[in-house]
PDB file of C-alpha atoms in Angstrom:
ATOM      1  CA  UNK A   1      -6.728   5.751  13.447  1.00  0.00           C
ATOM      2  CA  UNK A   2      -6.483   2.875  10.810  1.00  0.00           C
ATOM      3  CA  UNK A   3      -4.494   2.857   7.851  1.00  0.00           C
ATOM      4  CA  UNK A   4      -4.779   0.399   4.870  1.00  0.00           C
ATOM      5  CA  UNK A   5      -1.969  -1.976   3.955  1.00  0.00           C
ATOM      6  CA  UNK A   6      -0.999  -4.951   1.919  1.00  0.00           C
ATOM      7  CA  UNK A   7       0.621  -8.029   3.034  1.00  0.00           C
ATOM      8  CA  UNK A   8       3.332  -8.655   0.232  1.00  0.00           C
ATOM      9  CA  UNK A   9       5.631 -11.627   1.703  1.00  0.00           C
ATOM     10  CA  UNK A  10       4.447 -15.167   2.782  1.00  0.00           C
ATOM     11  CA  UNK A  11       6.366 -14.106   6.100  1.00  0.00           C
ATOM     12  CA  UNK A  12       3.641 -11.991   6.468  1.00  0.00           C
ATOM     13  CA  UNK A  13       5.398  -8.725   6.469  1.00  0.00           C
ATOM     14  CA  UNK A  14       3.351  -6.054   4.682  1.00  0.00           C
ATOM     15  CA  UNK A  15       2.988  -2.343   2.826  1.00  0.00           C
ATOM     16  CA  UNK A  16       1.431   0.690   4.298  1.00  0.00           C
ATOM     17  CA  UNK A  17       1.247   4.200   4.928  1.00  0.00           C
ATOM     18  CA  UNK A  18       4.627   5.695   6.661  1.00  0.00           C
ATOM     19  CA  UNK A  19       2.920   9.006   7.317  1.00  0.00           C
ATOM     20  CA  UNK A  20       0.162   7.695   9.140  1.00  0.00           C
ATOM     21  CA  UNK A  21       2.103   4.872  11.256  1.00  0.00           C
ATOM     22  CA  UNK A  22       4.881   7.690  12.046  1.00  0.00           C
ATOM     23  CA  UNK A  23       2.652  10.656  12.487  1.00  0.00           C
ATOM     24  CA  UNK A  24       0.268   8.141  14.923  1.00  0.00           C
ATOM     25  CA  UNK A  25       3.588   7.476  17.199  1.00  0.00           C
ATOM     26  CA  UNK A  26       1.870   4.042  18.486  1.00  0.00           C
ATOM     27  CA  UNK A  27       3.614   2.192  20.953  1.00  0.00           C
ATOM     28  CA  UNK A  28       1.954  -1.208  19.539  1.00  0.00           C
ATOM     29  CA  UNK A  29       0.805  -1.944  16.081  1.00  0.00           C
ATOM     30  CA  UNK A  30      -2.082  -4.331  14.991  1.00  0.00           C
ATOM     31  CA  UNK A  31      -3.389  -5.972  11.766  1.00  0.00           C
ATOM     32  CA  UNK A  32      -5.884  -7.356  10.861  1.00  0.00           C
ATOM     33  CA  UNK A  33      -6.017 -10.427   8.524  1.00  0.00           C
ATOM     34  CA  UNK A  34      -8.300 -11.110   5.683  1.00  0.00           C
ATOM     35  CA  UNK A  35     -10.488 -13.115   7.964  1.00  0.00           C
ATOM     36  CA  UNK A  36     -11.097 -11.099  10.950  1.00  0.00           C
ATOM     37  CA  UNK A  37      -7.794 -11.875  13.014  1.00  0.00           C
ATOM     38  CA  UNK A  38      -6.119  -9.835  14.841  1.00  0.00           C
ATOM     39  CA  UNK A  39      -2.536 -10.075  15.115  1.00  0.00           C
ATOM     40  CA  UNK A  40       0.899  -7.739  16.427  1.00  0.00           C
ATOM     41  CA  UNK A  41       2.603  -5.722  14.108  1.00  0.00           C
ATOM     42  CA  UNK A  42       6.292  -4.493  14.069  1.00  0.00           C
ATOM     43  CA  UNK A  43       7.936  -2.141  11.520  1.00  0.00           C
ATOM     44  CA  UNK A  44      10.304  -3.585  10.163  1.00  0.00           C
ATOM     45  CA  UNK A  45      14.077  -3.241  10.820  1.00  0.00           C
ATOM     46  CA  UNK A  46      16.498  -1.410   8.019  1.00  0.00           C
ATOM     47  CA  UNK A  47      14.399   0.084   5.767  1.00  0.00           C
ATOM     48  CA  UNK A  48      15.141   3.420   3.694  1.00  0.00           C
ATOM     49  CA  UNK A  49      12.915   6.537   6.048  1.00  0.00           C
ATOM     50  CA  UNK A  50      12.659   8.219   2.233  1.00  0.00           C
ATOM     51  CA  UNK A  51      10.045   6.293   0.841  1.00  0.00           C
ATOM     52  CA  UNK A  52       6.235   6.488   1.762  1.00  0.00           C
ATOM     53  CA  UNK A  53       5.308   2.995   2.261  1.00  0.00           C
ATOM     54  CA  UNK A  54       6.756   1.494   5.738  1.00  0.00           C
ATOM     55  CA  UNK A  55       6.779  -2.238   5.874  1.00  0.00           C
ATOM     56  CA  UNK A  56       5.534  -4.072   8.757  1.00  0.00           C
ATOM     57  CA  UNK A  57       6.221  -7.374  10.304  1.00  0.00           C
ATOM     58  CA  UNK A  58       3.431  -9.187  11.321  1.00  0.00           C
ATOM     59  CA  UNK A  59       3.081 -11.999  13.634  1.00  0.00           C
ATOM     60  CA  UNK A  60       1.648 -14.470  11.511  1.00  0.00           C
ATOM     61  CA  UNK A  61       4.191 -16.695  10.962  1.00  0.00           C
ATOM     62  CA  UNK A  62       4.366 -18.869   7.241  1.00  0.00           C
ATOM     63  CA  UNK A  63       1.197 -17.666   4.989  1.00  0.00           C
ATOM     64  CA  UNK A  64      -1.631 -19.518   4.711  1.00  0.00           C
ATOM     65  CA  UNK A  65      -4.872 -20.334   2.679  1.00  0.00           C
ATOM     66  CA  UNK A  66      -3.736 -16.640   1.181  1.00  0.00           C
ATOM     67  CA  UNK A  67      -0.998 -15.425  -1.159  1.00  0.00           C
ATOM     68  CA  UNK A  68       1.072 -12.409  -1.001  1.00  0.00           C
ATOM     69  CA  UNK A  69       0.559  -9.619  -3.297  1.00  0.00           C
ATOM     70  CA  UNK A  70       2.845  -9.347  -6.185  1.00  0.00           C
ATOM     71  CA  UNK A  71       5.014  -5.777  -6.583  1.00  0.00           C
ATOM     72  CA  UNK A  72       5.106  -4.397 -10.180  1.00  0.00           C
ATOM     73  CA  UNK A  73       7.988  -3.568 -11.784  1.00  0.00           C
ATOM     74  CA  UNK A  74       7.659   0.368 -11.230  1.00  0.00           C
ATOM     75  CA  UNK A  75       9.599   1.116 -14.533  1.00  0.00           C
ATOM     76  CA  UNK A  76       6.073  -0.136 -16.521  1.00  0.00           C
ATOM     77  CA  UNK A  77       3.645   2.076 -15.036  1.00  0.00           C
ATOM     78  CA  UNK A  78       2.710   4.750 -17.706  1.00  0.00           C
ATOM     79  CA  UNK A  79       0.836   7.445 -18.287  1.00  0.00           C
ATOM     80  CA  UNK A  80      -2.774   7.204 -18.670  1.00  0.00           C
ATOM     81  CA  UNK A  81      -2.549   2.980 -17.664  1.00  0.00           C
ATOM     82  CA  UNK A  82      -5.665   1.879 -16.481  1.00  0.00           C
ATOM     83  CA  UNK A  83      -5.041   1.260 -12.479  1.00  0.00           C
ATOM     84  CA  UNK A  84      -7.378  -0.592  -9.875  1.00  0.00           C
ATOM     85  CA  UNK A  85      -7.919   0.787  -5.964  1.00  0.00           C
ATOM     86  CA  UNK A  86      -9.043  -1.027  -3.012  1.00  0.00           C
ATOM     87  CA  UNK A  87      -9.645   0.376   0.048  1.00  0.00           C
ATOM     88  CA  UNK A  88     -11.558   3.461   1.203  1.00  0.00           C
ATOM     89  CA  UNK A  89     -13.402   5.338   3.897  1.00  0.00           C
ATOM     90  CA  UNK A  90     -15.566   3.034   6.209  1.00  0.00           C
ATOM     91  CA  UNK A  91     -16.332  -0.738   4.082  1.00  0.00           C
ATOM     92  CA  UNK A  92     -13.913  -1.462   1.361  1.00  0.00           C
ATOM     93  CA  UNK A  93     -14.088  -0.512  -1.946  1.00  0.00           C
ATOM     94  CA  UNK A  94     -12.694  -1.274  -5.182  1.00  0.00           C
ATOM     95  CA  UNK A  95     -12.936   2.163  -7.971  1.00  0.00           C
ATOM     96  CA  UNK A  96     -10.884   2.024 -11.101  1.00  0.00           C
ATOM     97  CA  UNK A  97      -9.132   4.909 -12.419  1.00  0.00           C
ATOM     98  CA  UNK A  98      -5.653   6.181 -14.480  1.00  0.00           C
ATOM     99  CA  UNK A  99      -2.510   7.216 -13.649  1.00  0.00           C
ATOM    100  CA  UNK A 100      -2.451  10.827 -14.389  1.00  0.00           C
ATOM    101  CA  UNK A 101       0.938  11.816 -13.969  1.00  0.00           C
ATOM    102  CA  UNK A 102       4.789  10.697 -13.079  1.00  0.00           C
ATOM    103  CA  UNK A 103       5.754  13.205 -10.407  1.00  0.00           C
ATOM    104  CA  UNK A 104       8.984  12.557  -8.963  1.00  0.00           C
ATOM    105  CA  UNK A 105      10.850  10.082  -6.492  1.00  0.00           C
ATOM    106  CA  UNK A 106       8.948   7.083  -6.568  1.00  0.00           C
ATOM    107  CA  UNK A 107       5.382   8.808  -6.774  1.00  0.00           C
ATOM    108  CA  UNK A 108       2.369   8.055  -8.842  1.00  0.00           C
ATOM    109  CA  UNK A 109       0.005  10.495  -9.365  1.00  0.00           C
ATOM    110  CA  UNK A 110      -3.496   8.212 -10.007  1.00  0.00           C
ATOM    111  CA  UNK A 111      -6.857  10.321 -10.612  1.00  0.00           C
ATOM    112  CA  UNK A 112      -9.241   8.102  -8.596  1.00  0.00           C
ATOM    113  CA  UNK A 113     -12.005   8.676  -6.230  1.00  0.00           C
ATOM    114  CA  UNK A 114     -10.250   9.615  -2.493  1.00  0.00           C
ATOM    115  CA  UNK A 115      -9.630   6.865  -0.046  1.00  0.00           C
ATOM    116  CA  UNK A 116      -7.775   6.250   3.523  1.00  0.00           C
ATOM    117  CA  UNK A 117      -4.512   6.077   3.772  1.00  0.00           C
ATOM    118  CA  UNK A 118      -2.599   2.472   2.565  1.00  0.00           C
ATOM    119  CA  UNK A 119      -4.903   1.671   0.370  1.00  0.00           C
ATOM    120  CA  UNK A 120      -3.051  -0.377  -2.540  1.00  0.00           C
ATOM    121  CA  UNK A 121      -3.630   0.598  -5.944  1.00  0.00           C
ATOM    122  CA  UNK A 122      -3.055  -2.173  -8.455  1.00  0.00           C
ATOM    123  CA  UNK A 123      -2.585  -2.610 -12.314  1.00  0.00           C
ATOM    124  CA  UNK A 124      -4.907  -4.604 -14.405  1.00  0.00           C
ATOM    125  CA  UNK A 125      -2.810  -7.722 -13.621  1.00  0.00           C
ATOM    126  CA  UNK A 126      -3.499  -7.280 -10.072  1.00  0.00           C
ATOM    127  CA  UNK A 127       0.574  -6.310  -9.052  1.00  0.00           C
ATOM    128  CA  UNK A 128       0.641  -3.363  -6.422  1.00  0.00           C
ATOM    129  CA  UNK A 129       1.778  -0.413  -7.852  1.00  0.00           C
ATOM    130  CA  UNK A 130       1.811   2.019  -5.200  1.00  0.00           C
ATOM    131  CA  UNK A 131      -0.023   2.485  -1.511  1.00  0.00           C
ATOM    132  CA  UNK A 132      -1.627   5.719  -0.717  1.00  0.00           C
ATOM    133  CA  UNK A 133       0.508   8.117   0.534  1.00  0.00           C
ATOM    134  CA  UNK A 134      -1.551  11.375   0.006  1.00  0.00           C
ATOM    135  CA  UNK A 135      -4.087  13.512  -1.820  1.00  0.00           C
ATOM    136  CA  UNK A 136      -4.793  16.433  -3.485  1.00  0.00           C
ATOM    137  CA  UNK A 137      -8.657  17.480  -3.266  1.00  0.00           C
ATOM    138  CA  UNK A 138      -8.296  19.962  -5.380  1.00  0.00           C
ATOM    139  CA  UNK A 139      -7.316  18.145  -8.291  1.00  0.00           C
ATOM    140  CA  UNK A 140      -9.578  14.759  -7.558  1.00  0.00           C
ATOM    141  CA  UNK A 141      -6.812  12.410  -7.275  1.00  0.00           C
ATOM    142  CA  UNK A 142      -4.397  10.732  -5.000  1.00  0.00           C
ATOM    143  CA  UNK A 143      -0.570  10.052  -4.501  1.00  0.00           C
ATOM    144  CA  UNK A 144       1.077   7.392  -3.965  1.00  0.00           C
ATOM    145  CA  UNK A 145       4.173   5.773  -3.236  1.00  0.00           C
ATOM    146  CA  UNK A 146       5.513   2.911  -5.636  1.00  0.00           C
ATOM    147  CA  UNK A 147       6.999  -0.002  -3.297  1.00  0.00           C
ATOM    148  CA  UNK A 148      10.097  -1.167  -4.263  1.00  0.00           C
ATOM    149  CA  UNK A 149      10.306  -4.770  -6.094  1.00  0.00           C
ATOM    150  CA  UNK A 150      12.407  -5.982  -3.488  1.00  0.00           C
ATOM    151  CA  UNK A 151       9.649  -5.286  -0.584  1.00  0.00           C
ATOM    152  CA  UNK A 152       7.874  -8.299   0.716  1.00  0.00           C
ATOM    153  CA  UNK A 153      10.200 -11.599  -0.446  1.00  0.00           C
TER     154      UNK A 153
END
């Protein structure tokens, strides 16, 4: 099973799906870098369980010849603001979209075409704004959970 994610600290610790690392019960984690690499992956240690994004450590060390993503302030997404999402089923994809509604706890509501789980949608300054965390087919869009500014460094 593969899940998206985004790494967010220059530790190398990074944003993805809860659902699907929890529901998958894997006794060992992977990533895999930008440029091919493969490297171990450990959730991290005392996070909130309420939240949809888990973040991972990965074994990467200090960051380099790539930056961390930047987290949005969550409190500045709006209705109907233009949002970007990469990732999707099979080779990656980048579809633009808007966020449709404010649901509750942390969620954004984005109507954009469906994806895999963890992948990172972004505003047009290219912050993350939220990381898959579900979808509704009936309604065309996806959920997903807004990472807190504090995730990554």
């Amino acid at each position: 099973l593969v899940a998206r994610g985004v790494i967010v600290g220059k530790d190398g610790s990074a944003l993805t799906d809860r659902a699907v690392i929890e529901t998958l019960g894997a006794k060992s984690l992977q990533a895999i870098l930008p440029g091919g690499e493969r490297v171990e992956a450990t959730i991290a240690k005392g996070q909130a369980t309420t939240t949809g994004t888990l973040l991972l450590d990965l074994a990467v060390g200090t960051t380099t010849g790539w930056a961390p993503a930047q987290i949005a302030d969550p409190s500045k997404v709006k209705l109907g603001s233009s949002v970007i999402r990469i990732g999707g089923t099979g080779a990656d994809t980048v579809n633009t979209g808007v966020v449709a509604s404010l649901p509750h706890g942390g969620l954004i509501e984005a109507s954009v075409p469906s994806s895999t789980p963890g992948s990172v949608l972004l505003n047009l300054f290219g912050e993350v704004i939220g990381v898959i965390t579900g979808a509704s087919a009936a309604v065309g869009s996806e959920y997903y959970s807004v990472p807190s500014a504090s995730s990554g460094d």
